[in-house]
């Protein structure tokens, strides 16, 4: 049976209950459900959902294909624009993207279930291991992709399609990036991230090399020397500090590490969690960590965010999800110091009340202490420009143009590591794909500059 | 409260909703259930000659087409007339009529086109106490291959001949059921009238292949790898039926001939449409086969509520009311000008009106105004075709607004003429010019 001991311990719930808690958040649509759901699409002209999708998937077309019994064709429509359409179907905040734009919202405040339909179609193709793309004739070009996350994988796939050879360098044990390590377990069950990597790389010509960290194991200069082009999709390796006193105390941890540990555990039953957990932050990561802490059996889980509800990066849906799972969300609180017990472990966190004065966030002077034996920090990740000091940065991230070109010739970048990134899987995919097209154009123009010159 | 009691050629029923001759009226069990549910009458599933009954296929008998959410829109069948012994049917009919004296019970009959056959069966039917007979000249599948059903209904002379026999050999009212599988419905209706029929009922089912099994390359329903054309019915055939009913109602030769309207009646509204186009009552089959007998409750209350709301007291107040307004195209007023108007408060921005107009019609609806997604009718391009109204998913969002006489039609640059003028007098009509010369 479970336990309600204080401290950070595993087994707060029986293993069977934990297993049940971590099943699919949204069950896949059955064929019947998919047909009913697809019937609701109006096949809009210049569809707003399509415009809202960062990868511009032809949503009306793929839904119409599902409705006519052609789920396989629907999958190809999706993959044409977004080879990671399977993961995006699971993790996209559709409520702020395609489904928010759905005209059904205006009609009856209930959009077409685009995300779940996309999953139905992509699952159909992936379960059949149907590969839609063949590689073009070899170009003899070699491209280094740094980071096997959404941006890197999308870039690698498109490059491989064009006939280039791609070597993907990734710092971690497994490819997938945040898809593998950074997403709540219940959004990508059954090892989906790893299966998707296999599906994407099955096209051939993509060689993934793990445990290769830029600045440690490989150097940008070597990559630019060895390859015809380099794409950087390195993501955000760093995390922001709390700037609260006592942050180093035992029991204080980065939420991303907690989430990653959960993802890598086959059963989740071995993951320790506090009896009372405080999560600091207001984004998706905070919600992912808080909800999962609750699902592991934490008695009290509180998200503390230093501004109001309307400022939270977590979507309305995510906030509701957290509330439904029993997480308390408190606003206008920012951490002051970690309260430790006799053994030096976390006993609570002292929070300062905040307010906006003249447009600036300040503390009111009032404070409160929330009892906690675990504090998870989810106040944002940062780009660590290790080995990339030659690139122009802006607000701590790589500057890249619309095609993904950085300040250094022959080096492209995309995903969370670039400035103006939206920190979304789907945006990373779009940037990786578009950078691949740009790389291809550039390299092929070099090989055969005739067209422009003759004209 | 409106009085919806029905008197059709002397046959009385508490409401104008009868079940058509078909599987739902195959035997006492079903018919009793139908009467309990509130149906005003039934036309018993078609009786054949005395002797060994017909045999049905033992595989699928129905195929269908569906709309959104698999709503059944059209049904096709290859079932034949009753496959039960004649005496069993007659015995059950008699008992049911005794149990339900206030309901209409009509016997549908299909026997060979031989006088002796009709002469033989009519007294047997009469003995059951049935209120009338319906001559099945309509079924287009199976029996037509044996010279019955639509094979008779497609030859006006046969219709007239058989109707005459029936009027000669029975005192029961005769309703002649017509097949739509002809070019001009007025011809069989006129023949039935010449033969002395008391009424016509229409339409029977339409020859059809409802779909094809693309794995086996065979029509549906597929019986052992082969399919046969069947009879099509259900909501999809209603427009065809409405037109045929109206054609008979407004034909000088058959005007006033009682009509029992059949074809896709699913709701009270469908029924009311048949009534106002000249039907004295309606017969229903597919809707019952899709949803069960309970649907009659909606039909009864819906029709009655609508009549109350509009101040119609009896069915006679509404029957045939739309017939004078059914005319030939050549008499439509060419000076009547309407334009589409989009209610921006109701518009959900799907853009279907725009793309339908842009790709397939008159390029009269915007998609973007001042850089913003916006759908608006350009009156100087709009011909008033109504396509946008029909493709819009929101009820009442787009409406057709008639231009007032004296105002400017921006498309033609002409002032709207208040006078009525049709094609027969139009200067572009060569026949009209000839007349003028």
mmCIF file of N, CA, C and O in Angstrom, chain A residues 62-116:
data_model
loop_
_atom_site.group_PDB
_atom_site.id
_atom_site.type_symbol
_atom_site.label_atom_id
_atom_site.label_comp_id
_atom_site.label_asym_id
_atom_site.label_seq_id
_atom_site.Cartn_x
_atom_site.Cartn_y
_atom_site.Cartn_z
ATOM 1 N N UNK A 62 -7.026 17.024 -44.470
ATOM 2 C CA UNK A 62 -6.783 15.740 -43.797
ATOM 3 C C UNK A 62 -8.024 15.265 -43.051
ATOM 4 O O UNK A 62 -8.294 14.062 -42.979
ATOM 5 N N UNK A 63 -8.823 16.203 -42.555
ATOM 6 C CA UNK A 63 -10.048 15.778 -41.857
ATOM 7 C C UNK A 63 -11.060 15.220 -42.860
ATOM 8 O O UNK A 63 -11.732 14.225 -42.610
ATOM 9 N N UNK A 64 -11.106 15.831 -44.029
ATOM 10 C CA UNK A 64 -12.010 15.305 -45.062
ATOM 11 C C UNK A 64 -11.551 13.908 -45.495
ATOM 12 O O UNK A 64 -12.374 13.033 -45.774
ATOM 13 N N UNK A 65 -10.243 13.707 -45.559
ATOM 14 C CA UNK A 65 -9.732 12.381 -45.924
ATOM 15 C C UNK A 65 -10.128 11.340 -44.869
ATOM 16 O O UNK A 65 -10.510 10.221 -45.208
ATOM 17 N N UNK A 66 -10.063 11.734 -43.595
ATOM 18 C CA UNK A 66 -10.505 10.807 -42.543
ATOM 19 C C UNK A 66 -11.983 10.479 -42.739
ATOM 20 O O UNK A 66 -12.398 9.327 -42.666
ATOM 21 N N UNK A 67 -12.777 11.506 -43.039
ATOM 22 C CA UNK A 67 -14.225 11.300 -43.144
ATOM 23 C C UNK A 67 -14.594 10.410 -44.317
ATOM 24 O O UNK A 67 -15.663 9.824 -44.339
ATOM 25 N N UNK A 68 -13.710 10.300 -45.299
ATOM 26 C CA UNK A 68 -14.015 9.429 -46.436
ATOM 27 C C UNK A 68 -13.321 8.078 -46.312
ATOM 28 O O UNK A 68 -13.238 7.330 -47.287
ATOM 29 N N UNK A 69 -12.819 7.796 -45.123
ATOM 30 C CA UNK A 69 -12.216 6.484 -44.900
ATOM 31 C C UNK A 69 -10.772 6.384 -45.380
ATOM 32 O O UNK A 69 -10.260 5.291 -45.565
ATOM 33 N N UNK A 70 -10.130 7.508 -45.593
ATOM 34 C CA UNK A 70 -8.746 7.497 -46.079
ATOM 35 C C UNK A 70 -7.812 8.081 -45.020
ATOM 36 O O UNK A 70 -7.177 9.122 -45.229
ATOM 37 N N UNK A 71 -7.725 7.417 -43.887
ATOM 38 C CA UNK A 71 -6.874 7.907 -42.799
ATOM 39 C C UNK A 71 -5.403 7.888 -43.209
ATOM 40 O O UNK A 71 -4.607 8.722 -42.764
ATOM 41 N N UNK A 72 -5.036 6.955 -44.060
ATOM 42 C CA UNK A 72 -3.642 6.877 -44.507
ATOM 43 C C UNK A 72 -3.300 8.121 -45.338
ATOM 44 O O UNK A 72 -2.236 8.718 -45.169
ATOM 45 N N UNK A 73 -4.195 8.493 -46.222
ATOM 46 C CA UNK A 73 -3.990 9.714 -47.008
ATOM 47 C C UNK A 73 -3.939 10.935 -46.117
ATOM 48 O O UNK A 73 -3.173 11.880 -46.360
ATOM 49 N N UNK A 74 -4.753 10.914 -45.069
ATOM 50 C CA UNK A 74 -4.761 12.026 -44.112
ATOM 51 C C UNK A 74 -3.395 12.141 -43.442
ATOM 52 O O UNK A 74 -2.869 13.246 -43.253
ATOM 53 N N UNK A 75 -2.818 11.002 -43.103
ATOM 54 C CA UNK A 75 -1.503 11.015 -42.452
ATOM 55 C C UNK A 75 -0.465 11.656 -43.362
ATOM 56 O O UNK A 75 0.362 12.463 -42.930
ATOM 57 N N UNK A 76 -0.535 11.325 -44.641
ATOM 58 C CA UNK A 76 0.448 11.909 -45.558
ATOM 59 C C UNK A 76 0.260 13.423 -45.663
ATOM 60 O O UNK A 76 1.242 14.173 -45.680
ATOM 61 N N UNK A 77 -0.992 13.864 -45.700
ATOM 62 C CA UNK A 77 -1.258 15.307 -45.732
ATOM 63 C C UNK A 77 -0.594 15.998 -44.535
ATOM 64 O O UNK A 77 -0.007 17.072 -44.666
ATOM 65 N N UNK A 78 -0.676 15.354 -43.383
ATOM 66 C CA UNK A 78 -0.076 15.914 -42.169
ATOM 67 C C UNK A 78 1.450 15.880 -42.255
ATOM 68 O O UNK A 78 2.127 16.890 -42.052
ATOM 69 N N UNK A 79 1.993 14.710 -42.588
ATOM 70 C CA UNK A 79 3.452 14.559 -42.602
ATOM 71 C C UNK A 79 4.115 15.422 -43.682
ATOM 72 O O UNK A 79 5.273 15.801 -43.544
ATOM 73 N N UNK A 80 3.381 15.717 -44.744
ATOM 74 C CA UNK A 80 3.940 16.594 -45.777
ATOM 75 C C UNK A 80 4.417 17.909 -45.174
ATOM 76 O O UNK A 80 5.401 18.499 -45.611
ATOM 77 N N UNK A 81 3.687 18.376 -44.184
ATOM 78 C CA UNK A 81 4.032 19.655 -43.559
ATOM 79 C C UNK A 81 4.784 19.482 -42.250
ATOM 80 O O UNK A 81 5.508 20.373 -41.828
ATOM 81 N N UNK A 82 4.539 18.351 -41.578
ATOM 82 C CA UNK A 82 5.044 18.194 -40.220
ATOM 83 C C UNK A 82 5.309 16.725 -39.963
ATOM 84 O O UNK A 82 4.410 15.967 -39.626
ATOM 85 N N UNK A 83 6.563 16.329 -40.111
ATOM 86 C CA UNK A 83 6.916 14.915 -39.981
ATOM 87 C C UNK A 83 6.783 14.452 -38.524
ATOM 88 O O UNK A 83 6.698 13.251 -38.259
ATOM 89 N N UNK A 84 6.706 15.404 -37.590
ATOM 90 C CA UNK A 84 6.456 15.051 -36.194
ATOM 91 C C UNK A 84 4.987 15.302 -35.826
ATOM 92 O O UNK A 84 4.652 15.614 -34.679
ATOM 93 N N UNK A 85 4.136 15.135 -36.833
ATOM 94 C CA UNK A 85 2.698 15.357 -36.625
ATOM 95 C C UNK A 85 2.116 14.468 -35.539
ATOM 96 O O UNK A 85 1.118 14.814 -34.912
ATOM 97 N N UNK A 86 2.724 13.324 -35.317
ATOM 98 C CA UNK A 86 2.239 12.421 -34.275
ATOM 99 C C UNK A 86 2.421 13.024 -32.897
ATOM 100 O O UNK A 86 1.502 13.041 -32.075
ATOM 101 N N UNK A 87 3.625 13.549 -32.622
ATOM 102 C CA UNK A 87 3.864 14.155 -31.312
ATOM 103 C C UNK A 87 3.095 15.471 -31.176
ATOM 104 O O UNK A 87 2.515 15.753 -30.128
ATOM 105 N N UNK A 88 3.052 16.234 -32.248
ATOM 106 C CA UNK A 88 2.322 17.502 -32.168
ATOM 107 C C UNK A 88 0.848 17.254 -31.862
ATOM 108 O O UNK A 88 0.214 18.029 -31.149
ATOM 109 N N UNK A 89 0.308 16.165 -32.393
ATOM 110 C CA UNK A 89 -1.097 15.841 -32.120
ATOM 111 C C UNK A 89 -1.314 15.618 -30.625
ATOM 112 O O UNK A 89 -2.394 15.825 -30.107
ATOM 113 N N UNK A 90 -0.235 15.199 -29.949
ATOM 114 C CA UNK A 90 -0.348 14.906 -28.515
ATOM 115 C C UNK A 90 -0.031 16.109 -27.629
ATOM 116 O O UNK A 90 -0.636 16.284 -26.575
ATOM 117 N N UNK A 91 0.962 16.902 -28.042
ATOM 118 C CA UNK A 91 1.448 17.937 -27.126
ATOM 119 C C UNK A 91 1.119 19.369 -27.528
ATOM 120 O O UNK A 91 1.298 20.290 -26.737
ATOM 121 N N UNK A 92 0.642 19.555 -28.742
ATOM 122 C CA UNK A 92 0.338 20.927 -29.149
ATOM 123 C C UNK A 92 -0.722 21.524 -28.223
ATOM 124 O O UNK A 92 -1.699 20.864 -27.900
ATOM 125 N N UNK A 93 -0.539 22.769 -27.819
ATOM 126 C CA UNK A 93 -1.639 23.433 -27.118
ATOM 127 C C UNK A 93 -2.687 23.846 -28.154
ATOM 128 O O UNK A 93 -2.821 25.021 -28.491
ATOM 129 N N UNK A 94 -3.416 22.868 -28.679
ATOM 130 C CA UNK A 94 -4.374 23.132 -29.762
ATOM 131 C C UNK A 94 -5.390 24.187 -29.360
ATOM 132 O O UNK A 94 -5.922 24.895 -30.208
ATOM 133 N N UNK A 95 -5.628 24.275 -28.046
ATOM 134 C CA UNK A 95 -6.638 25.231 -27.574
ATOM 135 C C UNK A 95 -6.196 26.670 -27.794
ATOM 136 O O UNK A 95 -7.028 27.578 -27.740
ATOM 137 N N UNK A 96 -4.905 26.871 -28.056
ATOM 138 C CA UNK A 96 -4.471 28.231 -28.382
ATOM 139 C C UNK A 96 -4.006 28.332 -29.833
ATOM 140 O O UNK A 96 -3.567 29.373 -30.284
ATOM 141 N N UNK A 97 -4.067 27.211 -30.568
ATOM 142 C CA UNK A 97 -3.640 27.227 -31.970
ATOM 143 C C UNK A 97 -4.834 26.880 -32.863
ATOM 144 O O UNK A 97 -5.797 27.615 -32.932
ATOM 145 N N UNK A 98 -4.759 25.718 -33.551
ATOM 146 C CA UNK A 98 -5.791 25.381 -34.542
ATOM 147 C C UNK A 98 -7.200 25.361 -33.962
ATOM 148 O O UNK A 98 -8.142 25.877 -34.571
ATOM 149 N N UNK A 99 -7.359 24.745 -32.812
ATOM 150 C CA UNK A 99 -8.719 24.595 -32.277
ATOM 151 C C UNK A 99 -9.287 25.920 -31.772
ATOM 152 O O UNK A 99 -10.501 26.098 -31.728
ATOM 153 N N UNK A 100 -8.400 26.822 -31.414
ATOM 154 C CA UNK A 100 -8.898 28.151 -31.036
ATOM 155 C C UNK A 100 -9.447 28.889 -32.262
ATOM 156 O O UNK A 100 -10.399 29.645 -32.168
ATOM 157 N N UNK A 101 -8.804 28.618 -33.409
ATOM 158 C CA UNK A 101 -9.211 29.320 -34.632
ATOM 159 C C UNK A 101 -10.430 28.688 -35.292
ATOM 160 O O UNK A 101 -11.030 29.280 -36.183
ATOM 161 N N UNK A 102 -10.793 27.490 -34.871
ATOM 162 C CA UNK A 102 -11.897 26.758 -35.517
ATOM 163 C C UNK A 102 -13.185 27.580 -35.480
ATOM 164 O O UNK A 102 -13.600 28.074 -34.432
ATOM 165 N N UNK A 103 -13.837 27.691 -36.639
ATOM 166 C CA UNK A 103 -15.058 28.512 -36.703
ATOM 167 C C UNK A 103 -16.197 27.904 -35.892
ATOM 168 O O UNK A 103 -17.175 28.579 -35.580
ATOM 169 N N UNK A 104 -16.065 26.632 -35.570
ATOM 170 C CA UNK A 104 -17.087 25.997 -34.719
ATOM 171 C C UNK A 104 -17.142 26.670 -33.339
ATOM 172 O O UNK A 104 -18.157 26.571 -32.654
ATOM 173 N N UNK A 105 -16.054 27.302 -32.938
ATOM 174 C CA UNK A 105 -16.083 28.036 -31.668
ATOM 175 C C UNK A 105 -17.101 29.156 -31.717
ATOM 176 O O UNK A 105 -17.819 29.405 -30.758
ATOM 177 N N UNK A 106 -17.135 29.833 -32.861
ATOM 178 C CA UNK A 106 -18.099 30.912 -33.018
ATOM 179 C C UNK A 106 -19.509 30.337 -33.069
ATOM 180 O O UNK A 106 -20.443 30.904 -32.519
ATOM 181 N N UNK A 107 -19.634 29.201 -33.738
ATOM 182 C CA UNK A 107 -20.959 28.628 -33.926
ATOM 183 C C UNK A 107 -21.507 28.028 -32.634
ATOM 184 O O UNK A 107 -22.637 28.285 -32.267
ATOM 185 N N UNK A 108 -20.692 27.216 -31.958
ATOM 186 C CA UNK A 108 -21.238 26.559 -30.766
ATOM 187 C C UNK A 108 -20.228 26.368 -29.646
ATOM 188 O O UNK A 108 -20.406 25.507 -28.790
ATOM 189 N N UNK A 109 -19.158 27.149 -29.675
ATOM 190 C CA UNK A 109 -18.161 27.111 -28.605
ATOM 191 C C UNK A 109 -17.585 25.724 -28.391
ATOM 192 O O UNK A 109 -17.244 25.336 -27.273
ATOM 193 N N UNK A 110 -17.510 24.957 -29.434
ATOM 194 C CA UNK A 110 -16.883 23.641 -29.342
ATOM 195 C C UNK A 110 -16.191 23.360 -30.666
ATOM 196 O O UNK A 110 -16.860 23.128 -31.669
ATOM 197 N N UNK A 111 -14.859 23.439 -30.669
ATOM 198 C CA UNK A 111 -14.156 23.276 -31.942
ATOM 199 C C UNK A 111 -14.156 21.830 -32.414
ATOM 200 O O UNK A 111 -14.425 20.909 -31.639
ATOM 201 N N UNK A 112 -13.839 21.640 -33.693
ATOM 202 C CA UNK A 112 -13.540 20.303 -34.196
ATOM 203 C C UNK A 112 -12.314 19.805 -33.441
ATOM 204 O O UNK A 112 -11.384 20.570 -33.180
ATOM 205 N N UNK A 113 -12.303 18.541 -33.079
ATOM 206 C CA UNK A 113 -11.183 17.994 -32.301
ATOM 207 C C UNK A 113 -9.995 17.696 -33.222
ATOM 208 O O UNK A 113 -9.684 16.538 -33.513
ATOM 209 N N UNK A 114 -9.348 18.757 -33.650
ATOM 210 C CA UNK A 114 -8.303 18.642 -34.658
ATOM 211 C C UNK A 114 -7.121 17.808 -34.139
ATOM 212 O O UNK A 114 -6.607 16.939 -34.830
ATOM 213 N N UNK A 115 -6.724 18.085 -32.906
ATOM 214 C CA UNK A 115 -5.579 17.369 -32.344
ATOM 215 C C UNK A 115 -5.809 15.872 -32.285
ATOM 216 O O UNK A 115 -4.960 15.074 -32.710
ATOM 217 N N UNK A 116 -6.960 15.487 -31.804
ATOM 218 C CA UNK A 116 -7.236 14.056 -31.681
ATOM 219 C C UNK A 116 -7.405 13.415 -33.052
ATOM 220 O O UNK A 116 -7.045 12.253 -33.259
#
